[in-house]
mmCIF file of C-alpha atoms in Angstrom:
data_model
loop_
_atom_site.group_PDB
_atom_site.id
_atom_site.type_symbol
_atom_site.label_atom_id
_atom_site.label_comp_id
_atom_site.label_asym_id
_atom_site.label_seq_id
_atom_site.Cartn_x
_atom_site.Cartn_y
_atom_site.Cartn_z
ATOM 1 C CA MET A 644 -66.864 187.805 -141.675
ATOM 2 C CA LEU A 645 -66.272 190.997 -139.725
ATOM 3 C CA ASN A 646 -67.724 191.553 -136.232
ATOM 4 C CA PHE A 647 -70.489 193.865 -137.470
ATOM 5 C CA GLY A 648 -71.845 191.463 -140.116
ATOM 6 C CA ASN A 649 -69.983 192.477 -143.257
ATOM 7 C CA PHE A 650 -68.738 189.457 -145.214
ATOM 8 C CA VAL A 651 -65.605 190.505 -147.121
ATOM 9 C CA LEU A 652 -63.477 188.922 -149.853
ATOM 10 C CA HIS A 653 -59.825 190.012 -150.100
ATOM 11 C CA ASP A 654 -57.331 189.672 -152.933
ATOM 12 C CA SER A 655 -53.747 188.436 -152.461
ATOM 13 C CA GLU A 656 -52.734 191.928 -151.267
ATOM 14 C CA SER A 657 -55.502 192.006 -148.603
ATOM 15 C CA LYS A 658 -57.497 194.628 -150.497
ATOM 16 C CA ILE A 659 -61.265 194.261 -150.356
ATOM 17 C CA ILE A 660 -62.546 193.118 -153.753
ATOM 18 C CA TRP A 661 -66.156 192.427 -152.698
ATOM 19 C CA GLN A 662 -68.267 192.927 -149.573
ATOM 20 C CA THR A 663 -71.883 192.312 -148.641
ATOM 21 C CA PHE A 664 -72.251 195.941 -147.547
ATOM 22 C CA ASP A 665 -71.978 196.893 -151.237
ATOM 23 C CA ALA A 666 -74.925 194.653 -152.139
ATOM 24 C CA PRO A 667 -77.760 195.149 -149.617
ATOM 25 C CA THR A 668 -80.837 192.919 -149.928
ATOM 26 C CA ASP A 669 -83.656 193.694 -147.464
ATOM 27 C CA THR A 670 -81.519 194.875 -144.524
ATOM 28 C CA ILE A 671 -78.890 197.408 -143.553
ATOM 29 C CA LEU A 672 -76.652 196.747 -140.563
ATOM 30 C CA LEU A 673 -74.633 198.940 -138.210
ATOM 31 C CA GLY A 674 -72.232 201.111 -140.147
ATOM 32 C CA GLN A 675 -73.872 200.325 -143.475
ATOM 33 C CA SER A 676 -75.413 202.929 -145.773
ATOM 34 C CA LEU A 677 -77.996 202.787 -148.523
ATOM 35 C CA VAL A 678 -76.506 204.987 -151.238
ATOM 36 C CA ALA A 679 -78.004 206.659 -154.301
ATOM 37 C CA ARG A 680 -79.521 204.276 -156.864
ATOM 38 C CA GLU A 681 -79.655 201.370 -154.396
ATOM 39 C CA GLN A 682 -82.723 199.761 -152.893
ATOM 40 C CA LEU A 683 -83.787 197.224 -150.306
ATOM 41 C CA VAL A 684 -86.403 194.711 -151.499
ATOM 42 C CA CYS A 685 -88.411 192.693 -148.996
ATOM 43 C CA SER A 686 -88.686 188.913 -149.039
ATOM 44 C CA ILE A 687 -91.962 187.434 -150.197
ATOM 45 C CA SER A 688 -92.489 185.921 -146.709
ATOM 46 C CA ASN A 689 -90.631 185.181 -143.484
ATOM 47 C CA THR A 690 -89.712 181.739 -144.806
ATOM 48 C CA SER A 691 -89.143 182.443 -148.525
ATOM 49 C CA HIS A 692 -86.433 184.936 -149.418
ATOM 50 C CA MET A 693 -87.482 185.465 -153.025
ATOM 51 C CA SER A 694 -88.057 189.143 -153.862
ATOM 52 C CA GLY A 695 -91.377 190.418 -152.551
ATOM 53 C CA ARG A 696 -93.721 193.280 -153.428
ATOM 54 C CA PHE A 697 -92.185 196.137 -151.440
ATOM 55 C CA ALA A 698 -88.976 198.142 -151.696
ATOM 56 C CA LEU A 699 -87.160 201.034 -150.063
ATOM 57 C CA LYS A 700 -85.266 203.005 -152.701
ATOM 58 C CA MET A 701 -82.712 205.818 -152.556
ATOM 59 C CA PRO A 702 -82.922 207.591 -155.932
ATOM 60 C CA ARG A 703 -80.332 210.136 -157.050
ATOM 61 C CA ASN A 704 -82.677 213.006 -156.141
ATOM 62 C CA GLY A 705 -82.196 212.312 -152.409
ATOM 63 C CA ASN A 706 -85.842 211.509 -151.664
ATOM 64 C CA LEU A 707 -85.883 208.130 -149.850
ATOM 65 C CA GLU A 708 -89.004 206.278 -151.039
ATOM 66 C CA MET A 709 -90.992 203.199 -150.066
ATOM 67 C CA PHE A 710 -93.147 201.604 -152.717
ATOM 68 C CA ALA A 711 -95.243 198.607 -153.661
ATOM 69 C CA LEU A 712 -94.638 196.856 -156.952
ATOM 70 C CA GLU A 713 -97.546 195.838 -159.151
ATOM 71 C CA TYR A 714 -97.271 192.528 -160.956
ATOM 72 C CA PRO A 715 -96.994 191.572 -163.818
ATOM 73 C CA VAL A 716 -96.298 195.150 -164.948
ATOM 74 C CA ARG A 717 -93.587 196.605 -162.723
ATOM 75 C CA ARG A 718 -94.915 200.042 -161.803
ATOM 76 C CA ASP A 719 -94.062 201.793 -158.575
ATOM 77 C CA TYR A 720 -96.786 202.762 -156.109
ATOM 78 C CA PHE A 721 -95.137 205.000 -153.537
ATOM 79 C CA TYR A 722 -96.610 204.999 -150.049
ATOM 80 C CA TRP A 723 -93.914 206.946 -148.176
ATOM 81 C CA ARG A 724 -91.277 209.566 -149.037
ATOM 82 C CA SER A 725 -88.696 211.272 -146.865
ATOM 83 C CA CYS A 726 -89.430 214.723 -148.378
ATOM 84 C CA THR A 727 -85.709 215.413 -148.777
ATOM 85 C CA ARG A 728 -85.803 215.879 -152.543
ATOM 86 C CA ASN A 729 -84.048 219.260 -152.462
ATOM 87 C CA ALA A 730 -81.039 217.974 -150.518
ATOM 88 C CA ARG A 731 -77.722 218.880 -152.083
ATOM 89 C CA GLY A 732 -75.978 215.985 -153.843
ATOM 90 C CA ASN A 733 -76.438 212.315 -153.129
ATOM 91 C CA VAL A 734 -78.180 211.384 -149.896
ATOM 92 C CA LEU A 735 -77.265 208.336 -147.785
ATOM 93 C CA LEU A 736 -79.475 206.345 -145.420
ATOM 94 C CA ASN A 737 -77.316 205.434 -142.409
ATOM 95 C CA LEU A 738 -77.652 203.213 -139.350
ATOM 96 C CA ASP A 739 -75.151 204.083 -136.624
ATOM 97 C CA THR A 740 -74.047 202.407 -133.391
ATOM 98 C CA ASN A 741 -76.513 204.427 -131.288
ATOM 99 C CA ASP A 742 -79.496 202.933 -133.163
ATOM 100 C CA LEU A 743 -80.005 206.169 -135.069
ATOM 101 C CA LEU A 744 -81.410 205.801 -138.558
ATOM 102 C CA TYR A 745 -80.919 209.048 -140.498
ATOM 103 C CA LEU A 746 -80.264 210.674 -143.873
ATOM 104 C CA LEU A 747 -76.981 212.467 -144.629
ATOM 105 C CA ASP A 748 -76.278 214.832 -147.524
ATOM 106 C CA THR A 749 -73.019 214.921 -149.517
ATOM 107 C CA ASN A 750 -71.433 217.292 -146.985
ATOM 108 C CA GLY A 751 -72.130 214.897 -144.093
ATOM 109 C CA ASN A 752 -74.981 216.992 -142.692
ATOM 110 C CA ASN A 753 -77.836 215.132 -141.003
ATOM 111 C CA ILE A 754 -80.878 216.266 -142.987
ATOM 112 C CA ARG A 755 -83.522 214.000 -141.426
ATOM 113 C CA ASN A 756 -83.742 211.632 -138.460
ATOM 114 C CA LEU A 757 -85.926 208.586 -139.023
ATOM 115 C CA SER A 758 -85.519 207.255 -135.481
ATOM 116 C CA ASP A 759 -84.917 208.542 -131.988
ATOM 117 C CA SER A 760 -81.977 207.138 -130.063
ATOM 118 C CA ARG A 761 -82.995 204.683 -127.358
ATOM 119 C CA THR A 762 -80.673 203.599 -124.603
ATOM 120 C CA ILE A 763 -80.128 199.872 -124.344
ATOM 121 C CA PHE A 764 -77.877 198.967 -121.451
ATOM 122 C CA GLY A 765 -74.976 196.758 -122.497
ATOM 123 C CA GLN A 766 -73.914 195.806 -125.982
ATOM 124 C CA ALA A 767 -76.551 195.718 -128.693
ATOM 125 C CA LEU A 768 -76.676 194.987 -132.400
ATOM 126 C CA TYR A 769 -79.087 196.835 -134.671
ATOM 127 C CA ARG A 770 -80.510 196.207 -138.105
ATOM 128 C CA ALA A 771 -83.110 197.984 -140.230
ATOM 129 C CA THR A 772 -85.181 195.736 -142.486
ATOM 130 C CA ILE A 773 -88.017 196.141 -144.952
ATOM 131 C CA ASP A 774 -90.151 193.180 -143.911
ATOM 132 C CA ALA A 775 -92.441 191.037 -146.063
ATOM 133 C CA ASP A 776 -95.448 193.183 -145.064
ATOM 134 C CA GLY A 777 -93.855 196.349 -146.532
ATOM 135 C CA ILE A 778 -92.996 197.918 -143.183
ATOM 136 C CA PHE A 779 -89.480 199.244 -142.566
ATOM 137 C CA ARG A 780 -88.490 198.314 -139.004
ATOM 138 C CA LEU A 781 -85.468 198.954 -136.808
ATOM 139 C CA TYR A 782 -84.567 195.911 -134.666
ATOM 140 C CA SER A 783 -82.177 195.532 -131.741
ATOM 141 C CA HIS A 784 -80.583 192.518 -130.104
ATOM 142 C CA ASN A 785 -79.101 193.048 -126.628
ATOM 143 C CA LEU A 786 -75.999 190.853 -126.393
ATOM 144 C CA ASP A 787 -75.763 191.100 -122.598
ATOM 145 C CA ARG A 788 -79.362 190.171 -121.835
ATOM 146 C CA TYR A 789 -80.003 187.980 -124.887
ATOM 147 C CA SER A 790 -83.162 189.942 -125.573
ATOM 148 C CA TYR A 791 -84.590 190.900 -128.939
ATOM 149 C CA CYS A 792 -86.676 194.014 -129.533
ATOM 150 C CA VAL A 793 -88.848 194.515 -132.592
ATOM 151 C CA GLY A 794 -90.097 197.775 -133.999
ATOM 152 C CA LEU A 795 -88.079 200.520 -132.368
ATOM 153 C CA ILE A 796 -89.237 202.585 -135.324
ATOM 154 C CA VAL A 797 -91.749 201.595 -137.949
ATOM 155 C CA ILE A 798 -92.493 203.413 -141.191
ATOM 156 C CA ALA A 799 -95.706 202.254 -142.838
ATOM 157 C CA ILE A 800 -99.172 203.319 -143.930
ATOM 158 C CA SER A 801 -102.560 203.160 -142.284
ATOM 159 C CA ALA A 802 -105.745 204.363 -143.970
ATOM 160 C CA ALA A 803 -103.596 206.246 -146.513
ATOM 161 C CA LEU A 804 -101.884 208.259 -143.758
ATOM 162 C CA ILE A 805 -98.134 208.083 -143.250
ATOM 163 C CA PHE A 806 -97.107 207.387 -139.680
ATOM 164 C CA ARG A 807 -94.162 206.545 -137.460
ATOM 165 C CA HIS A 808 -95.144 204.182 -134.697
ATOM 166 C CA ARG A 809 -93.321 202.430 -131.889
ATOM 167 C CA ALA A 810 -94.846 198.996 -131.693
ATOM 168 C CA ARG A 811 -94.057 195.321 -131.430
ATOM 169 C CA GLU A 812 -96.173 194.299 -134.421
ATOM 170 C CA CYS A 813 -97.831 196.174 -137.251
ATOM 171 C CA LYS A 814 -99.641 195.199 -140.418
ATOM 172 C CA ALA A 815 -99.670 196.971 -143.742
ATOM 173 C CA ILE A 816 -100.198 195.994 -147.368
ATOM 174 C CA SER A 817 -100.492 192.376 -148.480
ATOM 175 C CA ASN A 818 -97.333 190.973 -150.080
ATOM 176 C CA GLU A 819 -99.063 188.198 -152.004
ATOM 177 C CA ALA A 820 -98.712 188.739 -155.758
ATOM 178 C CA SER A 821 -102.245 187.450 -156.351
ATOM 179 C CA GLU A 822 -103.817 190.015 -154.046
ATOM 180 C CA GLY A 823 -104.429 193.652 -154.794
ATOM 181 C CA LEU A 824 -103.068 196.598 -152.894
ATOM 182 C CA VAL A 825 -105.066 196.156 -149.684
ATOM 183 C CA ILE A 826 -104.659 198.381 -146.646
ATOM 184 C CA ASP A 827 -105.283 196.819 -143.248
ATOM 185 C CA VAL A 828 -106.774 199.613 -141.121
ATOM 186 C CA THR A 829 -107.269 197.593 -137.932
#
């Protein structure tokens, strides 16, 4: 286990043969990227880590997308897009050490910021997670003060409008398979 959360398996020559950063689930960590044709899928709840109803996908066209899955037929219902479809080459979603969440094109150019850098005094760890409620949140944990901050940036929907909101808690679409696509507008 490396200091930044990547669990790595080495062969007899110390070459990496497998690492968790190559197989993201619902979270990306510092230094990790979501590359073309990969996706993050939320857990069904905070206590059950079976696959839930929401995903964040990076298709080959470079347009980062969030969607709800309909059961039993698996159709995508997109509720947010990065509008970076015309980016050249494959686009990467990155989380860096300054808590910046952004999209890079093939040439390494920053084509869209999804968060604003916030200064946290001391050492901090960051993670970006698509939570069970379908909201993509950036979290921080201050190692010096043992504090935990939720929702530095939130991407979700409210009354069919896309928004970015700094908040401690937000609600979105129900993740229960038995319920329909319900928007909480409170």
